[in-house]
C-alpha positions as a printed Julia matrix, in Angstrom:
482×3 Matrix{Float64}:
 -26.16  -22.26   15.33
 -24.37  -18.94   15.91
 -22.04  -18.43   18.85
 -23.14  -15.9    21.45
 -20.58  -13.29   20.35
 -21.86  -13.63   16.75
 -25.47  -13.08   17.81
 -24.5    -9.99   19.81
 -22.48   -8.68   16.88
 -25.5    -9.15   14.62
 -27.68   -7.16   17.04
 -25.18   -4.29   17.15
 -24.72   -4.3    13.38
 -28.48   -3.93   12.91
 -28.46   -0.89   15.21
 -25.65    0.61   13.12
 -27.47    0.0     9.82
 -30.72    1.43   11.25
 -28.9     4.56   12.38
 -29.5     3.96   16.08
 -25.72    4.07   16.49
 -24.22    6.9    14.45
 -20.82    7.43   12.88
 -17.98    8.07   15.36
 -20.27    7.39   18.35
 -18.32    5.87   21.23
 -19.43    2.4    22.3
 -19.4     0.93   25.79
 -16.02   -0.31   26.92
 -15.43   -4.04   26.76
 -15.96   -4.33   30.51
 -19.16   -2.25   30.42
 -20.49   -4.25   27.48
 -19.7    -7.55   29.23
 -21.48   -6.46   32.4
 -24.47   -5.12   30.44
 -24.9    -8.33   28.46
 -23.88  -10.62   31.35
 -21.17  -12.27   29.31
 -17.47  -12.92   29.81
 -14.86  -10.36   28.86
 -13.55  -12.76   26.2
 -17.0   -13.03   24.61
 -17.32   -9.23   24.58
 -13.88   -8.95   23.0
 -14.78  -11.51   20.31
 -17.97   -9.58   19.53
 -16.14   -6.28   19.07
 -13.35   -7.91   17.08
 -15.92   -9.38   14.67
 -17.58   -5.99   14.18
 -14.15   -4.42   13.7
 -13.21   -7.01   11.07
 -16.48   -6.24    9.27
 -15.53   -2.56    9.2
 -18.53   -1.52   11.29
 -16.56   -0.25   14.29
 -12.99    0.89   14.87
 -10.67    1.19   17.84
  -8.69    4.22   18.96
  -5.6     3.7    21.06
  -6.47    4.26   24.75
  -9.84    5.76   23.77
 -12.09    2.78   23.12
 -14.34    1.59   20.3
 -16.34    3.8    17.93
 -18.9     3.34   15.15
 -17.33    3.5    11.68
 -18.62    6.12    9.22
 -20.85    4.62    6.52
 -19.29    4.8     3.05
 -20.4     7.48    0.62
 -22.18    6.31   -2.5
 -19.5     5.95   -5.15
 -21.53    7.91   -7.69
 -21.56   11.03   -5.52
 -18.04   11.94   -6.59
 -16.75   10.58   -9.9
 -13.62    8.49  -10.22
 -10.64   10.19  -11.91
 -10.47    9.91  -15.69
  -7.31    8.68  -17.37
  -5.97    9.84  -20.73
  -4.99    7.41  -23.47
  -1.5     7.59  -24.95
   0.94    5.83  -27.24
   3.01    3.12  -25.55
   6.64    3.31  -26.64
  10.09    2.96  -25.01
  11.29    6.22  -23.45
  13.42    7.6   -20.65
  11.98    8.62  -17.29
  11.89   12.39  -16.89
  11.63   14.67  -13.83
  14.4    12.77  -12.01
  15.64   15.89  -10.2
  12.11   16.66   -9.04
  11.71   13.04   -7.91
  14.79   13.37   -5.71
  13.68   16.74   -4.34
  10.28   15.35   -3.36
  11.87   12.27   -1.79
  14.11   14.45    0.38
  11.21   16.72    1.34
   9.1    13.73    2.36
  11.3    12.99    5.4
  11.37   16.52    6.81
   9.99   16.12   10.35
   8.27   19.5    10.53
   6.02   18.89    7.53
   2.44   17.7     7.78
   2.95   14.46    5.88
   0.22   14.24    3.28
   2.79   13.11    0.73
   4.94   10.19    1.91
   2.86    7.02    2.16
   3.43    5.78    5.68
   1.49    4.78    8.77
   1.26    6.99   11.79
   3.65    6.02   14.59
   0.55    5.42   16.75
  -0.4     2.51   14.48
   2.97    0.78   14.85
   2.96   -1.88   17.64
   6.21   -0.64   19.14
   5.98   -2.52   22.45
   5.16   -5.82   20.76
   8.06   -5.34   18.35
  10.38   -4.59   21.25
   9.29   -7.78   23.03
   9.89   -9.84   19.88
  13.41   -8.44   19.47
  14.18   -9.12   23.14
  12.91  -12.69   22.88
  14.82  -13.25   19.67
  18.06  -12.05   21.22
  17.45  -14.1    24.36
  17.03  -17.31   22.36
  19.61  -16.59   19.67
  22.66  -18.76   19.06
  26.32  -17.79   18.9
  26.4   -18.25   15.12
  23.68  -15.61   14.8
  26.34  -13.01   15.63
  28.7   -14.06   12.84
  28.39  -13.42    9.11
  24.86  -14.49    8.23
  23.39  -16.45    5.36
  23.34  -14.09    2.38
  19.97  -15.52    1.39
  18.55  -14.41    4.74
  18.17  -16.17    8.05
  16.36  -19.48    7.62
  14.08  -18.77   10.61
  12.67  -15.64    8.96
  12.28  -17.43    5.65
  10.37  -20.2     7.42
   8.19  -17.63    9.19
   7.32  -15.84    5.94
   6.59  -19.1     4.13
   4.22  -20.22    6.91
   2.59  -16.77    7.1
   1.82  -16.71    3.38
   0.58  -20.3     3.41
  -2.0   -19.21    5.97
  -3.14  -16.58    3.46
  -3.56  -19.17    0.72
  -0.34  -19.17   -1.32
   2.91  -21.04   -0.85
   6.51  -20.05   -1.49
   9.14  -22.46   -0.2
  11.71  -21.11    2.25
  14.43  -22.2    -0.19
  13.04  -19.77   -2.8
  12.87  -16.72   -0.48
  15.64  -14.11   -0.33
  15.68  -11.43    2.38
  16.56   -7.88    1.35
  16.88   -4.42    2.91
  13.36   -3.48    1.86
  11.23   -3.85   -1.25
  13.02   -1.28   -3.42
  16.43   -3.01   -2.98
  14.73   -6.28   -3.9
  13.34   -4.74   -7.09
  16.74   -3.22   -7.85
  18.56   -6.55   -7.57
  16.2    -8.35   -9.92
  16.08   -5.5   -12.45
  19.88   -5.44  -12.65
  20.16   -9.22  -12.97
  17.48   -9.73  -15.64
  17.87   -6.56  -17.73
  20.67   -4.41  -19.11
  21.28   -0.64  -19.15
  19.09    0.83  -21.88
  16.54   -1.99  -21.79
  12.84   -1.19  -21.53
  10.55   -2.26  -18.7
   6.75   -2.2   -18.95
   4.97   -0.18  -16.25
   1.23    0.53  -15.8
   0.75    4.27  -15.42
   0.14    6.33  -13.35
   2.99    4.48  -11.64
   4.46    4.74   -8.17
   7.0     7.54   -8.52
   9.59    5.68   -6.43
   9.62    2.85   -8.97
  10.1     5.33  -11.81
  12.94    6.98   -9.92
  14.57    3.57   -9.42
  14.32    2.75  -13.13
  15.76    6.14  -14.05
  18.7     5.71  -11.67
  19.38    2.26  -13.19
  19.25    3.81  -16.69
  16.34    1.68  -17.83
  13.67    2.94  -20.2
   9.96    2.47  -19.62
   7.03    1.4   -21.78
   3.89    2.84  -20.22
   0.53    1.12  -20.52
  -2.73    2.65  -19.28
  -4.01    1.94  -15.78
  -7.29    3.15  -14.33
  -9.35    2.91  -11.15
 -10.42   -0.66  -11.94
  -7.03   -2.02  -13.02
  -4.81   -2.38  -16.09
  -5.47   -2.42  -19.84
  -4.56   -6.07  -20.42
  -4.84   -5.79  -24.21
  -2.21   -3.04  -24.17
  -0.11   -5.11  -21.78
  -0.12   -8.04  -24.2
   0.68   -5.77  -27.14
   3.64   -4.28  -25.23
   4.93   -7.73  -24.3
   4.66   -8.82  -27.91
   6.02   -5.77  -29.73
   8.04   -3.47  -27.4
  11.04   -5.74  -26.9
  10.66   -5.47  -23.12
  11.42   -8.64  -21.17
  10.17   -7.42  -17.8
   7.04   -5.79  -16.42
   7.03   -4.04  -13.03
   3.58   -3.9   -11.46
   1.47   -3.98   -8.3
  -1.72   -6.04   -8.5
  -3.0    -5.46   -4.95
  -3.89   -1.88   -3.94
  -1.63   -0.21   -6.46
   0.0     3.1    -5.6
  -1.43    5.63   -6.45
  -4.8     4.31   -7.7
  -5.62    1.73   -5.02
  -7.13   -0.91   -7.33
  -6.97   -4.64   -6.69
  -6.96   -6.83   -9.79
  -9.46   -9.66  -10.07
  -8.37  -13.29   -9.91
  -9.1   -13.59  -13.62
  -6.84  -10.63  -14.47
  -4.03  -11.96  -12.28
  -4.25  -15.37  -13.9
  -4.26  -13.75  -17.36
  -1.14  -11.74  -16.54
   0.67  -14.88  -15.39
  -0.33  -16.61  -18.63
   0.85  -13.65  -20.75
   4.18  -13.62  -18.92
   4.76  -17.27  -19.8
   3.5   -16.88  -23.39
   5.86  -13.99  -24.18
   8.63  -14.97  -21.75
   8.33  -11.56  -20.09
   9.09  -11.6   -16.36
   6.58  -10.02  -13.98
   8.33   -8.24  -11.11
   5.44   -8.13   -8.66
   5.64   -5.46   -5.96
   3.08   -6.69   -3.41
   3.92   -4.19   -0.69
   0.31   -3.13    0.09
  -1.41   -6.54    0.0
  -1.65   -6.85    3.79
  -3.33   -3.44    4.05
  -6.68   -4.83    2.96
  -9.97   -3.3     4.1
 -11.35   -6.79    4.73
 -10.16   -9.68    6.85
  -8.63  -11.46    3.87
  -5.38  -10.68    2.08
  -5.78  -10.86   -1.72
  -3.71  -13.43   -3.59
  -0.72  -12.24   -5.63
  -0.14  -12.87   -9.34
   2.51  -15.34   -8.2
  -0.26  -17.72   -7.08
  -1.15  -18.38  -10.73
   2.43  -18.61  -11.99
   3.01  -22.08  -13.42
   6.11  -21.43  -15.55
   8.29  -19.4   -13.19
   7.96  -15.98  -14.81
   6.65  -14.11  -11.73
   9.14  -12.78   -9.16
   7.32  -11.98   -5.93
   8.61   -8.99   -3.89
   7.44   -7.19   -0.78
   8.28   -5.82    2.65
   6.72   -4.78    5.96
   7.26   -1.06    5.35
   3.58   -0.29    4.63
   1.92   -2.84    6.9
   4.22   -2.54    9.91
   7.08   -0.01    9.88
   9.31    1.57    7.2
  12.13    1.78    9.75
  12.61   -2.0     9.77
  14.07   -2.01    6.24
  13.19   -5.67    5.8
  11.93   -7.0     2.49
  12.11  -10.1     0.32
  11.9   -11.53   -3.15
  11.28  -15.03   -4.44
  13.38  -16.76   -7.04
  11.51  -19.14   -9.38
  13.33  -22.4   -10.2
  14.12  -21.23  -13.73
  16.3   -18.45  -12.27
  18.38  -20.6    -9.91
  21.41  -20.06  -12.16
  21.44  -16.41  -11.0
  22.02  -17.25   -7.33
  25.67  -16.22   -7.53
  24.81  -12.8    -8.94
  22.14  -12.34   -6.3
  24.54  -13.12   -3.47
  26.94  -10.53   -4.93
  24.35   -7.76   -5.32
  21.94   -8.36   -2.43
  23.28   -6.64    0.67
  23.25   -8.75    3.85
  20.43   -7.8     6.22
  20.73   -7.13    9.96
  20.38  -10.56   11.62
  18.84   -9.46   14.97
  16.1    -7.61   13.11
  15.44  -10.68   10.95
  15.11  -12.82   14.07
  12.91  -10.19   15.71
  10.52  -10.13   12.77
  10.46  -13.93   12.66
   9.44  -13.98   16.34
   6.83  -11.31   15.65
   5.32  -13.53   12.96
   5.58  -16.87   14.78
   4.15  -15.41   18.01
   1.03  -14.31   16.08
   1.69  -10.7    17.04
   1.94   -9.74   13.36
  -1.37  -11.41   12.53
  -2.98   -9.67   15.5
  -1.52   -6.34   14.38
  -2.94   -6.77   10.86
  -6.38   -7.66   12.21
  -6.28   -4.5    14.31
  -4.86   -2.3    11.52
  -7.17   -3.14    8.63
 -10.45   -1.69    9.94
  -8.61    1.39   11.17
  -7.13    2.28    7.78
 -10.45    1.53    6.11
 -12.15    4.08    8.36
  -9.32    6.6     8.0
  -9.39    6.45    4.21
 -13.13    7.0     4.21
 -12.81    9.9     6.65
 -10.16   11.5     4.44
 -12.32   11.09    1.33
 -15.35   12.61    3.0
 -13.39   15.53    4.4
 -11.65   16.21    1.07
 -15.01   16.2    -0.7
 -16.36   18.58    1.93
 -13.41   20.98    1.67
 -13.45   20.99   -2.14
 -17.22   21.55   -2.32
 -18.28   23.37   -5.5
 -14.96   22.47   -7.14
 -15.05   19.84   -9.87
 -12.77   17.21   -8.39
 -12.47   13.48   -8.92
 -11.1    11.1    -6.3
 -10.34    7.39   -6.29
 -12.13    4.86   -4.09
  -9.28    2.59   -2.92
 -10.02   -1.07   -2.36
  -7.23   -1.25    0.21
  -4.1     0.56    1.31
  -4.17    4.2     2.3
  -3.29    6.12   -0.85
  -5.64    8.73   -2.31
  -5.43   10.07   -5.86
  -7.11   13.45   -6.27
  -7.78   14.9    -9.72
  -8.27   18.67   -9.75
  -9.81   20.89  -12.46
  -7.82   20.67  -15.69
  -5.85   23.91  -15.51
  -4.82   23.54  -11.84
  -1.05   22.97  -11.71
  -0.2    20.42   -9.01
   3.48   21.4    -9.14
   2.52   24.97   -8.22
   0.36   23.52   -5.44
   3.32   21.42   -4.26
   5.57   24.51   -3.94
   2.81   26.47   -2.18
   2.17   23.58    0.2
   5.88   23.37    1.04
   5.81   27.04    2.07
   2.86   26.26    4.36
   4.64   23.29    5.96
   2.59   20.69    4.08
   3.98   17.76    2.12
   2.14   16.49   -0.97
   3.26   14.73   -4.15
   2.35   16.33   -7.51
   0.89   14.03  -10.13
   3.24   14.86  -12.99
   5.95   12.55  -11.57
   3.68    9.49  -11.85
   3.99    9.35  -15.64
   5.34   11.05  -18.72
   4.11   13.97  -20.87
   2.74   15.82  -17.81
  -0.52   13.93  -18.32
  -1.24   13.91  -14.56
  -0.23   17.51  -13.89
  -3.64   18.34  -12.39
  -3.48   15.41   -9.93
  -1.96   14.99   -6.48
  -1.33   11.94   -4.32
  -2.22   12.09   -0.63
  -1.37    9.85    2.33
  -4.21    8.71    4.6
  -2.01    6.72    6.95
  -2.31    9.24    9.79
  -5.31   10.08   11.91
  -7.41   12.88   10.43
  -6.27   15.27   13.17
  -6.93   19.0    13.4
  -3.57   19.92   11.76
  -4.24   17.48    8.9
  -7.73   18.93    8.43
  -6.27   22.42    8.34
  -3.71   21.31    5.76
  -6.38   19.84    3.48
  -8.51   22.95    3.88
  -5.46   25.05    2.97
  -5.04   23.08   -0.28
  -8.73   23.53   -1.09
  -8.59   27.28   -0.4
  -5.54   27.62   -2.66
  -7.33   25.72   -5.43
 -10.41   27.9    -5.06
  -8.25   31.04   -5.24
  -6.59   29.76   -8.42
  -9.98   29.16  -10.03
 -11.25   32.6    -9.05
  -8.11   34.19  -10.46
  -8.59   32.3   -13.72
 -12.19   33.44  -13.93
 -11.18   37.05  -13.27
  -8.58   36.88  -16.05
 -11.25   35.54  -18.4
 -13.52   38.51  -17.69
 -10.81   41.13  -18.17
């Protein structure tokens, strides 16, 4: 027998599916709904939270609850197509451009369609402040001395318990706290590989990872990735023949394509890693930005031989300013503890304790439950508006399964680097596709951030990019007629 809040949620969902409640329509406030249905405020809240978790409604800060837009049919706009290529060890190019784009991404006056980050309005600042205050209030004198270089045990316990609730277990003894995910990746790359070694990367790859590998003077072996995942046959071939002993990948909501690998693919990758003794450095930074109520399992869940190193942070799910990340150390790598302590920079103890409180108090879980339906709606709103602005232009756009990264493929002769420079002049930040792989194979693609509300300035920025693209096409057509 269904609870009362479930029955009410079912009634409202039927109205949404029948079109009686339309996209972006404001719903009654919790108090109005409770009075109308003659139920308690808690029952009303449970009803709305269930609908929100199902992606049928969304909340706006201080504005109330609204009906979520219904998804477009996926066949209305095709997925991007991805070229094939030869996988071989090579250096990362475009390093200067990578650095330029990274510096541009933090300019405060830009409309940030480039850097992948949440809007400040989606960060639970007051709850974070309370957690830090509580953590300081209950801290001990030793917390203000040199801290454990592995990370404070309270935070490691909190993370271990948090992940166990999501269905996978990493012991607190195997967790190492870092100053973010990228420093975690850097430590493990330097410990397990040498300068000049090759690392396997699915491509298009997150440009920040490529920049890191270039700065560490590592080569890359690219294997094809696409909207549904990774070419596992090519991955096995690279493990077997390239000489690479490490693969850097994201299985859950990969940046920039947004795919989430199936359980079968994750298990296969863990098996390949053990078979060829090739470590998987798993960057799971977007896993908690799911569109559903459940976080997907990492590759690490299927690791039986200790060849998967699990890494992540709260920079995409909570706040990039916290600079708190982690990595796990499988038992077979315990001999490297000394090197890790030397290379892993000690992390701010009060912030560690604050995050631990945020997790243990359930504030983090509450934040994620609130965040997930919002980003799902935002991503869909961005997709729909982009498709509207680029009407009559042959574009392709990904359909992310989670996260808030969009990958837009423009007509073949549109130069995304030229668009990037034009956008900079207009006060708009984007990231051109050519820095997500070699041979300029993604030069007609751009990556866009959907972590901010689709406000009027953001809409104007997207329209500006579409108008520029349209002008480029008209110019090309005019040149063809002359």
